[in-house]
XYZ file of C-alpha atoms in Angstrom:
543
model
C 53.110 97.952 149.302
C 51.767 94.548 148.318
C 52.901 93.029 145.020
C 52.961 89.644 143.314
C 53.204 88.172 139.820
C 51.197 85.428 138.193
C 51.864 83.588 134.931
C 49.642 81.796 132.437
C 48.005 82.065 129.039
C 46.407 85.512 129.130
C 42.995 85.907 127.457
C 43.076 89.500 126.153
C 39.438 90.274 125.350
C 40.033 93.866 124.258
C 42.814 93.096 121.737
C 41.273 89.688 120.925
C 44.329 87.512 121.424
C 45.669 84.834 123.755
C 49.366 84.812 124.650
C 51.701 83.363 127.322
C 52.482 86.090 129.788
C 53.064 87.413 133.266
C 50.861 89.832 135.194
C 52.377 91.928 137.970
C 49.974 93.218 140.594
C 50.874 96.119 142.880
C 48.412 96.711 145.696
C 44.982 96.332 144.051
C 45.918 97.178 140.427
C 47.601 95.542 137.461
C 51.027 97.201 137.235
C 52.306 95.444 134.112
C 51.512 92.686 131.617
C 54.486 91.090 129.845
C 54.587 88.459 127.138
C 56.823 85.528 128.104
C 58.478 84.211 124.956
C 59.047 80.496 124.602
C 57.025 79.481 127.650
C 54.054 77.097 127.769
C 51.441 77.170 130.519
C 48.698 74.675 131.456
C 46.327 77.383 132.765
C 44.561 80.480 131.438
C 44.127 83.900 133.062
C 40.758 85.403 132.112
C 38.581 88.367 133.092
C 36.231 87.629 135.971
C 32.515 87.332 135.304
C 29.792 89.871 136.028
C 26.152 89.085 136.703
C 24.618 92.107 134.975
C 21.255 91.906 136.733
C 20.517 90.003 139.913
C 18.336 90.295 142.977
C 20.711 89.079 145.686
C 17.710 88.567 147.963
C 16.459 85.686 145.787
C 19.494 83.650 146.816
C 18.088 83.864 150.369
C 21.581 84.965 151.355
C 22.781 88.364 152.509
C 25.322 89.895 150.070
C 28.383 88.792 152.052
C 27.230 85.161 151.901
C 26.176 85.427 148.251
C 29.760 86.478 147.490
C 31.138 83.341 149.154
C 29.279 81.152 146.648
C 29.681 83.398 143.595
C 33.502 83.572 143.724
C 33.680 79.778 143.496
C 32.397 80.135 139.946
C 34.613 83.050 138.886
C 32.100 85.848 139.481
C 33.844 89.026 140.671
C 30.983 91.540 140.516
C 27.239 91.903 140.324
C 24.923 94.631 139.104
C 22.420 94.152 141.905
C 18.871 95.453 142.130
C 17.815 95.639 145.822
C 14.207 95.965 144.699
C 13.033 93.083 146.878
C 14.209 94.306 150.263
C 13.307 97.884 149.257
C 9.669 96.818 148.853
C 9.790 95.488 152.396
C 11.927 98.092 154.176
C 12.482 101.020 151.790
C 15.805 102.870 151.816
C 16.717 101.160 155.113
C 16.771 97.876 153.210
C 18.881 99.302 150.355
C 21.421 100.696 152.812
C 21.547 97.334 154.614
C 22.516 95.631 151.341
C 25.204 98.227 150.578
C 26.783 98.072 154.019
C 26.698 94.276 154.267
C 28.281 94.018 150.816
C 31.192 96.187 151.970
C 32.192 93.612 154.589
C 33.703 91.272 151.972
C 36.162 91.594 149.042
C 33.547 91.384 146.296
C 32.200 94.064 143.954
C 28.511 94.748 144.521
C 27.106 97.575 142.387
C 23.591 98.417 143.478
C 20.762 100.224 141.729
C 18.159 102.614 143.090
C 14.830 100.723 142.995
C 12.440 102.535 140.652
C 9.217 100.788 141.639
C 8.586 100.802 145.381
C 5.806 99.851 145.569
C 5.998 97.889 142.332
C 2.350 98.655 141.556
C -0.640 100.177 143.314
C -2.466 96.867 142.989
C -0.683 95.205 145.913
C 0.449 96.087 149.426
C 4.152 96.610 150.022
C 6.034 97.548 153.158
C 7.496 100.825 151.952
C 7.412 103.694 149.485
C 10.468 105.263 147.857
C 9.475 108.632 146.420
C 11.291 110.793 143.879
C 13.238 112.703 146.543
C 14.465 109.533 148.270
C 15.330 108.078 144.879
C 17.434 111.124 144.048
C 19.365 110.768 147.314
C 20.078 107.134 146.521
C 21.197 107.922 142.963
C 23.704 110.458 144.280
C 25.519 107.735 146.216
C 28.732 106.403 144.665
C 27.589 102.845 145.465
C 24.439 103.307 143.335
C 25.283 102.921 139.649
C 21.897 103.015 137.913
C 18.127 103.302 138.198
C 16.852 99.760 138.650
C 14.448 98.074 136.273
C 11.481 100.264 135.374
C 8.762 97.640 135.675
C 5.893 100.069 135.325
C 6.028 100.010 131.536
C 2.363 101.086 131.201
C 3.249 104.184 133.238
C 6.168 104.939 130.937
C 4.197 104.392 127.739
C 1.264 106.488 128.957
C 3.509 109.285 130.168
C 2.685 109.163 133.878
C 4.340 112.183 135.467
C 5.702 110.405 138.564
C 7.176 107.558 136.522
C 8.872 109.785 133.962
C 10.092 112.017 136.795
C 12.120 109.161 138.270
C 13.724 108.439 134.913
C 14.555 112.108 134.446
C 16.291 112.249 137.841
C 18.585 109.384 136.832
C 19.358 110.957 133.474
C 20.215 114.326 135.060
C 22.574 112.622 137.494
C 24.100 110.731 134.577
C 23.212 107.168 135.512
C 21.655 104.594 133.154
C 18.106 103.282 133.469
C 17.386 99.558 133.373
C 14.279 98.240 131.658
C 11.706 95.548 132.281
C 9.504 95.148 129.216
C 8.322 91.553 128.657
C 6.800 91.103 125.219
C 6.823 94.845 124.458
C 7.105 95.587 120.721
C 6.115 98.134 118.084
C 5.077 101.673 118.967
C 4.799 100.892 122.681
C 8.422 99.717 122.693
C 9.556 102.877 120.884
C 7.904 105.067 123.538
C 9.496 102.997 126.298
C 12.992 103.341 124.813
C 12.538 107.032 123.960
C 11.875 107.701 127.645
C 15.554 106.888 128.263
C 15.497 103.181 129.078
C 18.322 101.246 127.470
C 18.397 97.632 128.729
C 15.982 94.719 129.032
C 16.355 91.292 130.644
C 12.793 90.061 130.040
C 12.975 88.901 126.394
C 11.571 85.426 125.907
C 11.758 85.277 122.092
C 14.580 85.908 119.639
C 12.484 88.189 117.442
C 11.538 90.330 120.439
C 15.209 90.691 121.372
C 16.224 91.554 117.806
C 13.581 94.284 117.602
C 14.797 95.798 120.848
C 18.431 95.677 119.749
C 17.513 97.317 116.428
C 16.140 100.247 118.438
C 19.342 100.581 120.462
C 18.422 98.569 123.544
C 20.981 96.258 125.151
C 19.723 92.775 125.942
C 20.623 90.817 129.054
C 20.393 87.080 128.435
C 18.878 85.650 131.601
C 19.318 82.192 133.041
C 17.998 81.966 136.582
C 16.324 79.341 138.729
C 12.882 80.034 137.238
C 13.254 82.050 134.020
C 15.637 80.500 131.505
C 16.125 82.306 128.191
C 19.625 81.277 127.064
C 18.416 78.502 124.745
C 16.218 80.977 122.861
C 18.545 83.982 122.807
C 22.078 82.590 122.445
C 22.280 83.233 118.625
C 22.617 86.918 119.546
C 26.145 86.179 120.790
C 27.185 85.823 117.148
C 25.055 88.564 115.615
C 25.189 91.256 118.335
C 27.971 90.584 120.878
C 28.399 94.312 121.560
C 24.742 94.631 122.670
C 24.572 91.748 125.139
C 25.227 90.951 128.782
C 24.577 87.868 130.905
C 22.493 87.738 134.064
C 20.717 85.386 136.446
C 18.019 87.774 137.738
C 16.911 85.330 140.438
C 19.107 82.478 141.630
C 18.107 80.233 144.490
C 20.905 79.053 146.822
C 21.051 75.440 145.659
C 21.504 76.550 142.057
C 24.104 79.167 143.031
C 26.007 76.440 144.854
C 26.282 74.553 141.535
C 27.095 77.383 139.129
C 26.617 80.957 138.015
C 27.618 82.997 134.937
C 30.397 80.449 134.302
C 27.762 77.921 133.243
C 26.567 80.204 130.435
C 30.154 80.821 129.329
C 30.745 77.061 129.159
C 27.584 76.552 127.138
C 28.429 79.337 124.725
C 31.972 78.050 124.172
C 30.657 74.495 123.633
C 28.511 75.941 120.821
C 31.684 77.283 119.177
C 30.925 80.959 119.681
C 33.974 83.187 119.393
C 35.772 83.209 122.748
C 36.380 86.967 122.683
C 32.719 87.637 121.964
C 31.704 85.370 124.833
C 33.988 87.139 127.296
C 32.835 90.503 126.026
C 29.258 89.499 126.820
C 30.238 87.993 130.190
C 32.336 90.896 131.459
C 33.412 93.856 129.319
C 29.979 95.066 128.189
C 28.708 95.419 131.746
C 31.867 97.273 132.796
C 31.428 99.784 129.989
C 27.654 100.189 130.240
C 27.448 100.710 134.009
C 30.909 102.332 134.353
C 32.056 99.730 136.853
C 35.443 99.787 138.549
C 36.078 96.196 137.525
C 39.222 95.027 135.746
C 39.376 93.404 132.322
C 43.097 92.525 132.207
C 44.526 95.910 131.208
C 47.465 97.738 132.781
C 46.071 100.103 135.401
C 42.884 98.058 135.860
C 41.797 96.662 139.208
C 43.371 93.231 139.615
C 40.169 91.270 139.015
C 40.675 87.985 137.165
C 40.211 84.241 137.288
C 42.405 81.262 136.489
C 40.913 78.296 134.633
C 42.378 74.920 133.710
C 41.401 75.040 130.023
C 38.976 76.746 127.650
C 36.814 73.664 127.139
C 35.921 72.284 130.574
C 36.485 75.758 132.015
C 37.042 74.738 135.620
C 37.736 77.820 137.724
C 40.856 77.216 139.826
C 41.252 80.647 141.420
C 39.455 83.983 141.682
C 41.126 87.331 142.439
C 39.350 90.591 143.306
C 41.370 93.791 143.760
C 44.482 91.632 143.942
C 43.062 89.534 146.794
C 42.717 85.813 146.188
C 39.182 84.971 147.294
C 38.998 81.387 146.010
C 41.646 78.689 145.558
C 40.849 75.276 144.066
C 37.246 75.376 145.270
C 38.091 76.656 148.753
C 36.483 80.022 149.526
C 38.867 82.415 151.290
C 36.161 84.870 152.390
C 35.126 84.630 156.032
C 31.462 84.696 157.109
C 30.276 87.673 159.163
C 27.649 87.964 161.881
C 24.414 89.515 160.593
C 21.841 91.474 162.584
C 18.406 90.910 161.018
C 16.050 93.729 160.044
C 12.428 92.957 159.224
C 8.808 94.087 158.930
C 6.125 91.481 159.634
C 2.724 92.291 161.133
C 0.382 89.446 160.109
C -1.304 87.362 162.792
C -2.087 83.644 162.580
C -4.905 82.630 160.219
C -7.760 80.155 160.545
C -8.945 77.560 158.044
C -12.139 79.559 157.444
C -10.038 82.467 156.146
C -9.275 80.453 153.011
C -12.848 79.500 152.084
C -14.453 80.927 148.912
C -18.219 80.821 148.395
C -19.175 79.475 144.974
C -20.957 81.847 142.577
C -20.917 79.844 139.342
C -19.397 76.889 137.532
C -16.545 78.513 135.598
C -13.593 80.137 137.331
C -10.392 81.806 136.170
C -7.365 79.627 136.891
C -3.707 80.670 136.766
C -1.664 78.280 134.624
C 1.929 78.184 135.882
C 4.611 77.452 133.275
C 7.761 75.669 134.423
C 10.871 77.768 133.730
C 8.913 80.935 132.916
C 7.637 83.971 134.802
C 4.666 84.416 132.474
C 1.437 82.502 133.123
C -1.705 81.731 131.158
C -5.355 82.282 132.048
C -7.599 79.220 131.964
C -11.394 79.065 132.345
C -12.274 75.814 134.091
C -15.131 74.361 136.071
C -14.515 74.741 139.788
C -15.003 71.926 142.284
C -17.723 72.827 144.804
C -18.276 71.276 148.233
C -20.803 72.602 150.765
C -21.293 75.710 148.683
C -17.597 76.598 148.525
C -14.886 76.169 145.902
C -12.195 73.705 147.001
C -8.936 72.377 145.597
C -9.446 69.705 142.954
C -6.408 67.449 143.303
C -7.476 65.017 140.575
C -7.709 67.795 137.960
C -4.726 69.706 139.372
C -6.752 72.836 140.164
C -5.324 73.854 143.526
C -6.086 76.749 145.786
C -3.562 79.599 145.866
C -3.574 82.355 148.480
C -1.714 85.628 149.041
C -1.682 86.992 152.583
C -0.814 90.593 153.444
C 2.189 90.503 155.797
C 2.184 94.225 156.582
C -1.423 94.555 157.788
C -3.656 92.026 159.504
C -6.201 91.290 156.750
C -7.986 88.269 155.284
C -6.175 86.290 152.583
C -6.805 86.789 148.867
C -7.631 83.398 147.338
C -7.702 81.992 143.797
C -6.845 78.815 141.867
C -3.797 77.555 140.010
C -2.838 74.646 137.753
C 0.470 72.833 137.107
C 1.766 72.664 140.654
C 0.558 69.078 140.603
C 0.537 68.459 144.352
C -1.236 65.245 145.355
C -1.027 66.181 149.041
C 0.189 68.952 151.304
C 0.845 72.667 150.867
C 3.753 75.073 150.579
C 4.068 78.740 151.526
C 6.693 81.469 151.190
C 7.336 85.097 152.120
C 9.613 85.336 149.085
C 6.871 86.550 146.746
C 7.754 89.135 144.112
C 7.379 92.045 144.229
C 5.883 93.037 147.565
C 6.793 89.845 149.404
C 3.518 89.110 151.022
C 2.972 85.449 151.848
C 2.017 83.240 148.901
C 0.853 79.626 149.298
C -0.528 76.712 147.254
C -2.214 73.684 148.787
C -4.461 70.697 148.375
C -6.779 71.675 151.249
C -7.714 74.716 153.292
C -6.390 73.060 156.444
C -2.935 72.397 155.032
C -2.843 75.774 153.313
C -3.482 77.395 156.687
C -0.781 75.311 158.397
C 1.854 76.279 155.822
C 0.933 79.975 156.007
C 0.980 80.030 159.807
C 4.438 78.443 159.866
C 5.757 81.396 157.832
C 3.919 83.906 160.040
C 5.321 82.360 163.227
C 8.852 82.571 161.780
C 8.350 86.184 160.645
C 9.294 85.044 157.159
C 10.534 81.925 155.433
C 9.594 78.896 153.340
C 7.338 76.170 154.672
C 5.897 72.778 153.743
C 2.865 71.263 155.496
C 2.089 67.594 154.930
C -0.346 65.947 157.323
C 0.843 66.720 160.854
C 4.378 67.518 159.675
C 5.426 71.133 159.101
C 8.912 72.100 157.909
C 10.248 75.663 157.743
C 13.365 77.474 156.529
C 13.448 80.717 158.490
C 14.369 83.951 156.656
C 14.556 86.645 159.336
C 16.218 89.353 157.195
C 13.229 91.099 155.657
C 11.461 87.737 155.374
C 13.784 87.208 152.397
C 17.245 86.202 153.579
C 18.831 83.961 156.177
C 21.483 84.967 158.684
C 23.168 81.589 158.161
C 26.217 80.542 156.181
C 25.796 80.097 152.446
C 26.516 76.366 152.258
C 24.166 75.626 155.158
C 21.349 77.722 153.702
C 21.823 76.096 150.285
C 21.645 72.655 151.886
C 18.525 73.540 153.875
C 16.827 75.020 150.815
C 17.665 71.904 148.809
C 16.045 69.809 151.550
C 12.934 72.018 151.518
C 12.749 71.798 147.741
C 12.924 68.000 147.872
C 10.194 67.854 150.523
C 8.024 70.082 148.314
C 8.682 67.838 145.316
C 7.651 64.803 147.347
C 4.114 66.246 147.379
C 3.820 65.264 143.714
C 4.879 68.310 141.708
C 6.880 68.035 138.499
C 8.096 71.627 138.738
C 11.895 71.843 138.857
C 11.856 74.627 141.445
C 8.410 74.793 143.103
C 9.333 77.531 145.598
C 10.866 79.681 142.857
C 7.799 79.235 140.649
C 5.563 80.037 143.625
C 7.455 83.273 144.294
C 6.432 84.681 140.908
C 2.717 83.928 141.110
C 2.161 87.298 142.796
C 4.364 89.184 140.287
C 1.736 91.416 138.720
C 3.977 93.114 136.154
C 4.430 89.824 134.252
C 1.358 88.647 132.260
C -1.089 87.058 132.137
C -2.952 86.102 135.291
C -1.532 86.607 138.811
C -2.796 87.004 142.370
C -2.048 89.867 144.762
C -3.098 90.384 148.355
C -5.895 92.569 146.933
C -7.268 90.106 144.366
C -6.917 88.345 141.029
C -4.994 90.457 138.518
C -4.986 90.543 134.719
C -1.378 91.427 133.833
C -2.186 91.964 130.153
C -4.860 94.599 130.828
C -3.151 95.752 134.048
C -6.354 95.644 136.065
C -8.136 93.442 138.578
C -10.443 90.735 137.335
C -13.041 88.431 138.895
C -12.456 84.831 139.931
C -15.783 83.925 138.347
C -16.136 83.864 134.559
């Protein structure tokens, strides 16, 4: 029998009080909590944090390496949607995530991906049907049906879509939502189908309407989409209906901070400390029925120690009574990883990226820094030798999506706001189907960047003149087999090289990864063509 005691100022979120006390841990549970009269402590014992919606794959780290960075910031658990690797490898990918997560003392709670493929308007590497979904939902490791992105299918009563939701409800597991901008009667139909969370709100009024209809809102702050500044007033008005999440966090950002950053920001705004901790931990535990402790007798011994409630520096993290971080030093060992993948594209030629001109006006995707949504612009295309080309001076650059599962010609369009003055970048991290997506200032450089990813069977690349740089991601074309700190450092280097091409985007690779995300309006590009996300149908490049 393993036992130890730890003393400090205990932050009791459930009874809403702070008191000096001692916690005794026996094996992996809290055996007793005693108030220590007349003692003063310099540190605070608090519940650990939970990321209530995250795609681990976006960190470019396998779960065991993600954990090594997350515990540094006081995160003890994640509600993880393996949607990304599922769209590449199906249930094999989901099971890989579950099994790799078990190799470390961290609490990964996975969902059963509801949209594989995400839509029928793109090519993915797998299909998860209703029967396979049911088998996943019966697993103890699967806690919920992952975000139902096909909101048109829900609203219009598509039989296959509603069937997946019904399976989850019969098994007794919650259904996560994905409903950007959905309001009014369409929102009511979406919620009535049995969907009870959303992490896609980008306005306060939208979030309030959803809460009024019983939906819980996850305030998201990731590497690309950042909604905390808009939604934080909900912490005061509706603390019982909120959770915190990152959704997508690239490794360099995860190295710097996680849910702890949002807690710090909320406390600096003078929100009630018990409300903040409720939003950062307790609500997720209750909603998803997680076996995560919240400083109660009998709970799993999951908690963190911080120096004070202002600076909020995490000094130690405990999970199931195991200390996994001490004064910034991670106590979780790295494991060897055997990569699994699916990559069938062959090398491309420059001619594959040419587009014959058919008129002056073209539809152009307008990327928005810090957002997943885009705008649709109608601009005059630059024409040379009868073909549309990138217009560097007007920041109208060529964007391409290349099918990685079948050997087909690229789909090509145009995009604004990447701002490159030279070079090209490419990535096989491209939501949701993870084909290759690339943006460049010329067909030649576009081709070089794409071919670097193809040769690596997945990764991020930058082509600038004769120089080509690549971060290889051999696990599904999404994740590295390397150690977390090394991958974070390499990604940071790649990001800086990309920025040296002239972009003002804070995270150009993260922004790039969402330009093929068809379920987020307005204009996106899939491997099958230009897509109108508002009408949910293909559209022409030419106006």
